[in-house]
Each structure stands twice: as structure tokens, then as C-alpha cells.
CSV table of C-alpha atoms in Angstrom, one decimal:
chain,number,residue,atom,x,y,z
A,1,UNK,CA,4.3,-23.6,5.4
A,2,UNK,CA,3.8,-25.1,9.0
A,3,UNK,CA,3.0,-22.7,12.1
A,4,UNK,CA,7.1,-22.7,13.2
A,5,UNK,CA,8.0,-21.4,9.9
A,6,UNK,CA,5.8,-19.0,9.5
A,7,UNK,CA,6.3,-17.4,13.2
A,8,UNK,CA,10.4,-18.3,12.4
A,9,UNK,CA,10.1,-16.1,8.9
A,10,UNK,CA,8.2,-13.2,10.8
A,11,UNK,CA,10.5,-12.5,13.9
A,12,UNK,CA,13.4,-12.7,10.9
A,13,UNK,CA,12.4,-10.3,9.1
A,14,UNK,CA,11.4,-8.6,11.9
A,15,UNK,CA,14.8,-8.5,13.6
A,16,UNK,CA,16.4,-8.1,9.8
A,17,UNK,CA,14.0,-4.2,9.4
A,18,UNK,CA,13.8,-2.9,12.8
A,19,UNK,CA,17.6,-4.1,13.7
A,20,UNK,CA,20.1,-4.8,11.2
A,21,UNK,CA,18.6,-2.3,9.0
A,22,UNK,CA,18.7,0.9,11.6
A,23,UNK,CA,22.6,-0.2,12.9
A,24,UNK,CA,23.7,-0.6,9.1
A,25,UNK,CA,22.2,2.8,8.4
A,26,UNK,CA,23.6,4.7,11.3
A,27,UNK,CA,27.2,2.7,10.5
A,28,UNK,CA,27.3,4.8,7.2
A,29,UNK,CA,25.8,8.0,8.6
A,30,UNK,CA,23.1,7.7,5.9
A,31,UNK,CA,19.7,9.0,7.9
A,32,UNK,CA,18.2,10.1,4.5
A,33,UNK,CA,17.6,6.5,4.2
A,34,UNK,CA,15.1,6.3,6.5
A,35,UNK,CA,12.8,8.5,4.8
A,36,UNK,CA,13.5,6.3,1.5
A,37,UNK,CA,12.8,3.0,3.3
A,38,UNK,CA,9.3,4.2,4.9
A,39,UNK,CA,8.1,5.6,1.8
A,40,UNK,CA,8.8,2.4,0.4
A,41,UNK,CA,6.8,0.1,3.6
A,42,UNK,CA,3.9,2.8,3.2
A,43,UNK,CA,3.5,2.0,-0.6
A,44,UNK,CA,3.8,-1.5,-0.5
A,45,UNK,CA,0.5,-1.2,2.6
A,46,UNK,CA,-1.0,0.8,-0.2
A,47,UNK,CA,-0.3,-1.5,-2.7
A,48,UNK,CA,-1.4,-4.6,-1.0
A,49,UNK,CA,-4.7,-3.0,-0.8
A,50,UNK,CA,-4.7,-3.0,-4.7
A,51,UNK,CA,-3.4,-6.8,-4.8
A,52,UNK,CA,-6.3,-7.9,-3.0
A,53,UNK,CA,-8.9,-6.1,-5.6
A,54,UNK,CA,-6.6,-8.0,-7.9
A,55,UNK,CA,-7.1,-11.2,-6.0
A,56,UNK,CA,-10.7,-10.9,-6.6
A,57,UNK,CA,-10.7,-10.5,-10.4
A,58,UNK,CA,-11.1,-6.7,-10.4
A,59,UNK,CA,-8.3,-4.7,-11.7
A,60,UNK,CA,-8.0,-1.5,-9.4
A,61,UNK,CA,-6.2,1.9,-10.9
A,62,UNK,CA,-8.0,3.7,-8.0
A,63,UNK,CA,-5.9,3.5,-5.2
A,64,UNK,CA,-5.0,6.9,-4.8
A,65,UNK,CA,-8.1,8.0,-4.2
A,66,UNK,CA,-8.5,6.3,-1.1
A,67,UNK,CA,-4.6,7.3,-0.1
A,68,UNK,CA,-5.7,11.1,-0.8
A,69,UNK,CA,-8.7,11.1,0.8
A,70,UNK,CA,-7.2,9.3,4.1
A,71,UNK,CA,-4.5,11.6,3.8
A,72,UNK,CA,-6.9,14.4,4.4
A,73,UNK,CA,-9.3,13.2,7.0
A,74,UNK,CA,-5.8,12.7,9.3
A,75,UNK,CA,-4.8,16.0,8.6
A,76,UNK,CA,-8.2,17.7,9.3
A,77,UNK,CA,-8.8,15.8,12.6
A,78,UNK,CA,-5.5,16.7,13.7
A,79,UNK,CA,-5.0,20.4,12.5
A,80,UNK,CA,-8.8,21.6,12.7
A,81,UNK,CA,-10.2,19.3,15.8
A,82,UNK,CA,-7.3,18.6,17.5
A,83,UNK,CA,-7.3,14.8,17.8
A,84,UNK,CA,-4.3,12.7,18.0
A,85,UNK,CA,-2.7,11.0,15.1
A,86,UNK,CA,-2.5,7.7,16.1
A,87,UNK,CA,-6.6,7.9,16.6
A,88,UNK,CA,-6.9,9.3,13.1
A,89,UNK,CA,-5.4,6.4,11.7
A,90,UNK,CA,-8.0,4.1,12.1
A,91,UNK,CA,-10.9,6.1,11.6
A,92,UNK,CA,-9.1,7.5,8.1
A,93,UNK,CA,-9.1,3.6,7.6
A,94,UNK,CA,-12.8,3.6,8.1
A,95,UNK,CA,-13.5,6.4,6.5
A,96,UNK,CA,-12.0,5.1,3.0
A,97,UNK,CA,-14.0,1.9,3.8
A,98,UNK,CA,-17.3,3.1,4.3
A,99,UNK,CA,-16.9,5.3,1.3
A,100,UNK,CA,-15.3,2.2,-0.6
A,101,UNK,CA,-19.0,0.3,0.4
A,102,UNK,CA,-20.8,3.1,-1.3
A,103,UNK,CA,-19.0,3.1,-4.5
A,104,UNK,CA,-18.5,-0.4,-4.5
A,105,UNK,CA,-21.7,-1.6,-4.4
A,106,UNK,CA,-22.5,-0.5,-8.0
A,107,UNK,CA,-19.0,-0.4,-9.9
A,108,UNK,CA,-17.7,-4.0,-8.5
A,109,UNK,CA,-20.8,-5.5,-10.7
A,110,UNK,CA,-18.0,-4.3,-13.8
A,111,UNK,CA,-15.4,-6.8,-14.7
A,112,UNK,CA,-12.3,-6.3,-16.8
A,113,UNK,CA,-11.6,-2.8,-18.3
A,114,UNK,CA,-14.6,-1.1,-17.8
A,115,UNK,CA,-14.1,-1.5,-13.6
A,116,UNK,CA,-10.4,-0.1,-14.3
A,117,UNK,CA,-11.5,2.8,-16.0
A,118,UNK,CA,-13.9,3.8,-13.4
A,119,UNK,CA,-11.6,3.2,-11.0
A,120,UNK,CA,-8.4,5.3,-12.6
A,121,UNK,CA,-11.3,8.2,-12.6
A,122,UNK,CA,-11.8,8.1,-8.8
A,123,UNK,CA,-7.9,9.6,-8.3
A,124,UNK,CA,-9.7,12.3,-10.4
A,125,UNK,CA,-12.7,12.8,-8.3
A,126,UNK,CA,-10.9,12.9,-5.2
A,127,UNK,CA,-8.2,15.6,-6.6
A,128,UNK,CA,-11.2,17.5,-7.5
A,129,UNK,CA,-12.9,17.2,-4.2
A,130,UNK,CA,-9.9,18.4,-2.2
A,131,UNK,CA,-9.7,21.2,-5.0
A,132,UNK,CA,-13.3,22.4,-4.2
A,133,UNK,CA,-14.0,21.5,-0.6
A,134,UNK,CA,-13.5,24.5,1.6
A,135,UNK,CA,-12.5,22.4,4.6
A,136,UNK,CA,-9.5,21.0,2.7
A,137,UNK,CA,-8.1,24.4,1.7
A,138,UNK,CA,-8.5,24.1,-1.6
A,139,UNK,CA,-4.8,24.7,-3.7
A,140,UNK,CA,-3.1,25.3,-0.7
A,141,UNK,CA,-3.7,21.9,1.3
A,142,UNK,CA,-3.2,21.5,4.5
A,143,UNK,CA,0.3,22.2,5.9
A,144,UNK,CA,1.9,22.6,9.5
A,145,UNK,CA,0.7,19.1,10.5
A,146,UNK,CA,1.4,18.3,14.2
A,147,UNK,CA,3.6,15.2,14.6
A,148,UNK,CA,2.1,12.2,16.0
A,149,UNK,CA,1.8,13.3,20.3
A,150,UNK,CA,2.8,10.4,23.0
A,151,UNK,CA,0.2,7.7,23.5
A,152,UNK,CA,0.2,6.8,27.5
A,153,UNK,CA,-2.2,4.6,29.4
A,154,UNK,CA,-2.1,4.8,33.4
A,155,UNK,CA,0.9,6.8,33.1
A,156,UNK,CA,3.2,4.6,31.3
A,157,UNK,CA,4.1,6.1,27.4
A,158,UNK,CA,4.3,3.8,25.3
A,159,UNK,CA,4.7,5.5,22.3
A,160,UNK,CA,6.9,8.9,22.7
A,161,UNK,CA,5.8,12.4,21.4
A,162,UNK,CA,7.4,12.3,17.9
A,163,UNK,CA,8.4,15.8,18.4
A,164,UNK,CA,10.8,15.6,21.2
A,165,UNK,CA,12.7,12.6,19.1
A,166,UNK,CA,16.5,13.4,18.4
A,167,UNK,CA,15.4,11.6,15.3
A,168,UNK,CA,11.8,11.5,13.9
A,169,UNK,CA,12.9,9.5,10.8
A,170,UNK,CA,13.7,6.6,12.6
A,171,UNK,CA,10.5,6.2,14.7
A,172,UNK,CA,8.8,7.0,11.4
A,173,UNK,CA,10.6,4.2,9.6
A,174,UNK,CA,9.8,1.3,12.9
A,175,UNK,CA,5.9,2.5,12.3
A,176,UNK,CA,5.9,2.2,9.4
A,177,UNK,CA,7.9,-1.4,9.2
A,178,UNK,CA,5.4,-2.4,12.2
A,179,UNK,CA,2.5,-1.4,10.0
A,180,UNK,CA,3.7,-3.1,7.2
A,181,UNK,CA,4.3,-6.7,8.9
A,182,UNK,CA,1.2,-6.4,10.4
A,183,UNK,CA,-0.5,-5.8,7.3
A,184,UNK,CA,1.3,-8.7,5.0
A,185,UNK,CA,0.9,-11.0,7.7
A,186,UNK,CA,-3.0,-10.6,8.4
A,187,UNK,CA,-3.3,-10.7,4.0
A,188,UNK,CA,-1.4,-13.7,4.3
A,189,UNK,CA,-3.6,-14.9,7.0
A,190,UNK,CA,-6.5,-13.4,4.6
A,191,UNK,CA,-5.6,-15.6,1.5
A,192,UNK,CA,-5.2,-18.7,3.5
A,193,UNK,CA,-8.4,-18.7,5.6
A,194,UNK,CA,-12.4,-20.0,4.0
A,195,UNK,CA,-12.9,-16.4,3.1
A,196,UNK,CA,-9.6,-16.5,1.2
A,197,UNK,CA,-10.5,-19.4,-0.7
A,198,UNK,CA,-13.8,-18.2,-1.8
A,199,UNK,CA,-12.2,-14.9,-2.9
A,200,UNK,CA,-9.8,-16.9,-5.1
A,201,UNK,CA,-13.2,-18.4,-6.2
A,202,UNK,CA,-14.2,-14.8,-7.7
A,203,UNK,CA,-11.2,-14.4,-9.4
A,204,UNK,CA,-11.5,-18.0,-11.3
A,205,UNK,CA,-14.8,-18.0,-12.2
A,206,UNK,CA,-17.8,-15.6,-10.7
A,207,UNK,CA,-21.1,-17.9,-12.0
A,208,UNK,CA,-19.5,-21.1,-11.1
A,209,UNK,CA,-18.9,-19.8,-7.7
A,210,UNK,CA,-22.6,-17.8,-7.5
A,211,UNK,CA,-24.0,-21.3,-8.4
A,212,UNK,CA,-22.6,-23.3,-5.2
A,213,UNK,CA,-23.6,-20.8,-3.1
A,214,UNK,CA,-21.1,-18.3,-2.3
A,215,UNK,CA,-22.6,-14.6,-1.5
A,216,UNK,CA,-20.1,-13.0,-4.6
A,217,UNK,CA,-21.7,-9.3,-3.8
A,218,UNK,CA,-20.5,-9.4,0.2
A,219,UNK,CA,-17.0,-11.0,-1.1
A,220,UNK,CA,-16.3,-8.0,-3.0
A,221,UNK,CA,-17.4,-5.8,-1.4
A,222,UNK,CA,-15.1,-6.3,1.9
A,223,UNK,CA,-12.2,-7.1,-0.1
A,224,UNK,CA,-12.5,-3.6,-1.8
A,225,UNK,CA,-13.3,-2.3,1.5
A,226,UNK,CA,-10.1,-4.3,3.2
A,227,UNK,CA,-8.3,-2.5,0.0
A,228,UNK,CA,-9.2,1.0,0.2
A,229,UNK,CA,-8.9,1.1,4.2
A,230,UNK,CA,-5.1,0.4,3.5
A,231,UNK,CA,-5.2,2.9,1.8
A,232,UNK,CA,-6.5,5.5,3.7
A,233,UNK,CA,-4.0,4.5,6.5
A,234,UNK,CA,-1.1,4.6,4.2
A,235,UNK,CA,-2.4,8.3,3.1
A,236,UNK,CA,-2.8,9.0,6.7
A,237,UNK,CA,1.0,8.4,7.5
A,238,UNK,CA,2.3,9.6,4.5
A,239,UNK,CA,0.3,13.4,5.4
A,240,UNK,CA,2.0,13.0,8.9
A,241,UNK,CA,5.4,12.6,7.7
A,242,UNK,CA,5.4,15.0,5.4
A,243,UNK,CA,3.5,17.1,7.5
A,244,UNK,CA,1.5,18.4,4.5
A,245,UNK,CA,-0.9,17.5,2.8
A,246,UNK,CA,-2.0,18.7,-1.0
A,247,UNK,CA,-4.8,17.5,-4.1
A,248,UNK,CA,-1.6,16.7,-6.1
A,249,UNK,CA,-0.4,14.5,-3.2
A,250,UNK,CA,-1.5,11.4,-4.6
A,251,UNK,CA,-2.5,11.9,-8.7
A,252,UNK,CA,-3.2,9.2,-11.6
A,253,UNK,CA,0.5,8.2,-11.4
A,254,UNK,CA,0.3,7.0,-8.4
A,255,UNK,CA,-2.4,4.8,-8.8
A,256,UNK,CA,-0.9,3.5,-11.9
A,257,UNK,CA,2.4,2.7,-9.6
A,258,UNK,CA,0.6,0.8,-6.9
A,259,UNK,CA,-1.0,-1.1,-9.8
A,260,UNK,CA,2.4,-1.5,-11.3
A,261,UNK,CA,4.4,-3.1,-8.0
A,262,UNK,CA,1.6,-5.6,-7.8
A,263,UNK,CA,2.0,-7.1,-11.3
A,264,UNK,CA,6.2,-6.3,-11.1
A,265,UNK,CA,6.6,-8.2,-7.1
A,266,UNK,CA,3.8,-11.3,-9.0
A,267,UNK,CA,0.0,-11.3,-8.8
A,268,UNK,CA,0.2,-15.0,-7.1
A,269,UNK,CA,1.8,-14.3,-4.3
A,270,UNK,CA,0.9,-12.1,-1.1
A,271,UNK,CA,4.3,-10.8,-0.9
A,272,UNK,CA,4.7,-9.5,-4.2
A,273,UNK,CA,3.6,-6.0,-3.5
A,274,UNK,CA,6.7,-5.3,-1.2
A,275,UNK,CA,9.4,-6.9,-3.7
A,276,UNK,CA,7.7,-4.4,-6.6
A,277,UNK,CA,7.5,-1.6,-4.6
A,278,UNK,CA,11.2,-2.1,-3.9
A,279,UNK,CA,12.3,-2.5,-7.4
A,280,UNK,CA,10.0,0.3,-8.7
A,281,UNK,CA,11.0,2.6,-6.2
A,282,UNK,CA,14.9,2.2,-6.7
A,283,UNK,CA,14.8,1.3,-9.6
A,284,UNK,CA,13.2,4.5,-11.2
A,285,UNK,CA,15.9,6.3,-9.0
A,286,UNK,CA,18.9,4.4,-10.6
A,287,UNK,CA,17.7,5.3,-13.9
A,288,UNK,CA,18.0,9.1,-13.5
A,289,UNK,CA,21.5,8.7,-15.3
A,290,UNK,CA,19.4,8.5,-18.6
A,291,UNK,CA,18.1,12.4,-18.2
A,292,UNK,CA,15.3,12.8,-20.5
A,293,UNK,CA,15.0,9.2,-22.0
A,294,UNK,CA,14.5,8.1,-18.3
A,295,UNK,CA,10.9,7.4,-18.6
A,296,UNK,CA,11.7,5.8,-21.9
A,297,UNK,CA,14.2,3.3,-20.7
A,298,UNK,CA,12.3,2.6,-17.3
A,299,UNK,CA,9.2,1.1,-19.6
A,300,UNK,CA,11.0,-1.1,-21.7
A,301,UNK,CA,12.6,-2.8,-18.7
A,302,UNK,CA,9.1,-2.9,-17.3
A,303,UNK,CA,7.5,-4.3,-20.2
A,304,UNK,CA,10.4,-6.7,-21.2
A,305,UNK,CA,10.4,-8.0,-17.3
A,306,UNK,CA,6.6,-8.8,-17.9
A,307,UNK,CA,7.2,-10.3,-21.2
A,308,UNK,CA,10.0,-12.6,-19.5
A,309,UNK,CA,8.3,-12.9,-16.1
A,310,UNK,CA,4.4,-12.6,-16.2
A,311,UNK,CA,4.0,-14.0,-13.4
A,312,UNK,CA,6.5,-11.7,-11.7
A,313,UNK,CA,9.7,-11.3,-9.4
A,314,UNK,CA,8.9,-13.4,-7.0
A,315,UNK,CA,8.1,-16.3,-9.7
A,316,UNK,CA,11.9,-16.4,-10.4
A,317,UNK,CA,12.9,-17.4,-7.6
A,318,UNK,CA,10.1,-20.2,-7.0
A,319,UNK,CA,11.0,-21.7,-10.9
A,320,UNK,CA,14.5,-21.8,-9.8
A,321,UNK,CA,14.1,-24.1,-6.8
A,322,UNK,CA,12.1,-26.3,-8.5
A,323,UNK,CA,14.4,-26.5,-10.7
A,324,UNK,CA,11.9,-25.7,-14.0
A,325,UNK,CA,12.5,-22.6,-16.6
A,326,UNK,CA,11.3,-19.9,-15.9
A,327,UNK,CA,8.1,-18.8,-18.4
């Protein structure tokens, strides 16, 4: 995909969320949609943190650890020390990060199913945590969450108080849709640079790429690090919306959803995680016909979409233009 194209695809769908999308919704008087929509841009950021664990050979159930505990540094700066939001946001990023490095450093030397079952156990730990820590309230969480103040510089604001909006929801939802392009365009820009390459590397083969040279510990390391940051952000936003935050905020589930869109949207390609988030999210919603067998009916579509399309969604459409069957 030349330069032109890529820039060309970008302002599209750039025009097509933060345009189109807010006129269509406000044509059908529909402003629940909103909420809908940015819950869906913050779980595919989320989610393309797990992808990239993914793209490294390491299957990650853990992501809602780091969405939890970034969830609950945000709301602790804000409520407790009186920072802004939009300052809490990055360092709930680090945060995640740093603590990613920690953790990482011993349980990215397991492969297969032994690194997801740690993993899924972090979601645990951190529930736990935010159970037992005294500065996170224990059971009752953290609620009456300011939302995110003006951001000025020499006067001019260029971001409005949230609070005086006519319509919170909607400068929720263009944050979130910023937030999101940013992210899938700098993954994208991720995959396709030298340290891109040499992550694929890992995911390939490990020794073969140890023996030519390539530092394997650092590589994982920062791309579990890139992972769990995007996480904590997502967290971050999600505590600010919702203006709350709880230890059941994020659970096991969750992390077994983010896991989910990544394999539903396709492993292979960077913009997988959006299209799975999509489907997941609306399509467990369009299910709620089936009452109690909705559960039951929602994982045989998932499991017979995997059996048809392993390689995901997104592989559909690629089969079809070049005009071979799809697996």
C-alpha cells in the first residue's frame, strides 16, 4: 500500500467516524449510540494490545488486568490528588507498562499454554488487589469520577471541559475514535517497520531468530509492554466515562473477549481487532432473542465461524478478491 493510499484510507475513515457517523446518529435521534460505538473503539485499543502479544507468538488472556489496573490509577489521580484526566492517561499507560516489564521479564520465557494460563490468572490478581488495597476502596470502587476538565495552553482551549458539554457522549465517542486511529495506525506503522519484522520473527520461529542475532528478550518485552500500555489507557477512559470505577469492572470474561475479537477480526491482519470487536459486540446483542440458550447459540456461531474462517473476518474478504476459496 503506497504512502497516498494509506494517508487516502486514513482521512476516509476519518471523515466516515467523526462525520457521517455523528450526522447519521443525530438524523435518527439515536444518542444512546454513542455510548455503544465508544465502547466498541475503546475495546478494539484494548484489544490490539492483545493482537500484538499475539504477533509475537504469546497468547495473552491477561488483558484485563492491565485495563483494571489503568482504570484505577485514572481514577485515584483524579478523585484523591486532583490531576486532570487527560494527564492521567498517559501515565496510567506507563503505569501498566512498567508493571508489564516486571512480570514480563520472567513469564514471556513461557510459550504456548502455559504463558496463557498465567496470563488469564493476572485478571485474578488484579481483582484481588483492587479488593484488598485500601486506596482503591475496596468493594465499593471508586465512584463520582470528575469528567475530563478543559485542556488550554496560552489561553486558547483546545479541548472543552467535558462537563459543560450539551452532550458528553459525543465528545466521548470523537476521543475515543481519535484514540483509536491513532492507535491502528501507529500498529500498522509497528508491523511494517525493522522492529515489526523481527517481531514477526518471534512468532515464526524463536531459536532461528536468537541465532542471527536478534535480542528475542528486549522484543518481547516492549511488545508486551506496547500491549498492556493500551490497555491501561483504554481502562483509563472506560473509568472516565462511566465515572466509576469497580474490581469487577474488568473480570476473566473480559480478557477472554479481547482475546476473542482478535482471533474473530483475523490474527494476520492489524485491523482485525476493530472488525471482531464490532461483530462480538453486536453480535452478542442481536442474540438476546434466544433468552437463556443465548450463550449457547453465540458459541457455536463462534466456533463454526473459526472452523470456516481460521484465519478470520477479514480473510473473507481478501480470498474473495483474489478470487481463491476461502479455507
Amino acid at each position: 500500500m503506497s504512502h497516498v493510499r494509506q494517508v487516502l484510507t486514513v482521512a476516509i475513515a476519518a471523515i466516515l467516524l467523526l462525520v457521517i457517523v455523528p450526522v447519521a446518529i443525530n438524523a435518527t435521534g439515536r444518542a444512546d449510540l454513542y455510548y455503544t460505538l465508544t465502547s466498541v473503539a475503546l475495546l478494539s485499543i484494548i484489544s490490539a494490545g492483545v493482537w500484538l502479544t499475539f504477533y509475537i507468538g504469546r497468547i495473552n488472556i491477561g488483558q484485563g488486568a492491565y485495563a483494571l489496573v489503568g482504570g484505577y490509577v485514572s481514577a485515584v489521580l483524579v478523585t484523591r490528588y486532583g490531576f486532570s484526566f487527560w494527564l492521567t492517561l498517559p501515565l496510567a499507560g506507563l503505569f501498566c507498562a512498567g508493571a508489564s516489564v516486571l512480570i514480563g521479564l520472567p513469564i514471556l520465557r513461557l510459550r504456548g499454554v502455559y504463558f496463557a494460563m498465567v496470563t488469564l490468572v493476572l485478571t485474578e490478581v488484579a481483582r484481588l488487589l483492587a479488593l484488598a488495597l485500601p486506596i482503591t476502596n475496596g468493594a465499593k470502587g471508586i465512584v463520582s469520577i470528575p469528567l475530563p476538565g478543559a485542556v488550554r495552553i496560552f489561553g486558547l482551549t483546545l479541548i472543552p471541559d467535558f462537563a459543560t458539554l450539551q452532550n458528553p457522549r459525543l465528545a466521548f465517542y470523537i476521543m475515543a475514535v481519535v484514540l483509536m486511529l491513532l492507535c491502528f495506525v501507529g500498529m500498522y506503522r509497528l508491523v511494517n517497520s525493522r522492529i515489526g519484522h523481527l517481531c514477526q520473527s518471534l512468532q515464526q520461529n524463536e531459536e532461528l531468530a536468537s541465532s542471527i542475532g536478534v535480542d528475542i528478550a528486549r522484543l518481547r518485552v516492549i511488545a508486551y509492554a506496547i500491549s498492556s500500555f493500551l490497555g491501561g489507557v483504554g481502562g483509563a477512559i472506560f473509568a472516565s466515562i462511566t465515572q466509576s470505577i469497580y474490581p469487577s469492572s474488568f473480570t476473566v470474561a473480559d480478557s477472554v473477549n479481547f482475546m476473542l475479537n482478535c482471533f474473530l477480526g483475523g490474527l494476520g491482519y492489524v485491523f482485525g481487532p476493530i472488525l471482531g470487536t464490532f461483530v462480538l459486540y453486536f453480535g452478542w446483542d442481536l442474540l438476546y432473542r434466544f433468552g437463556d440458550f443465548q450463550l449457547l447459540v453465540f458459541s457455536i456461531i463462534l466456533i463454526a465461524l473459526m472452523l470456516v474462517l481460521p484465519n478470520g473476518l477479514l480473510s473473507l474478504r481478501l480470498s474473495r478478491r483474489r478470487g481463491e476459496v476461502s479455507p
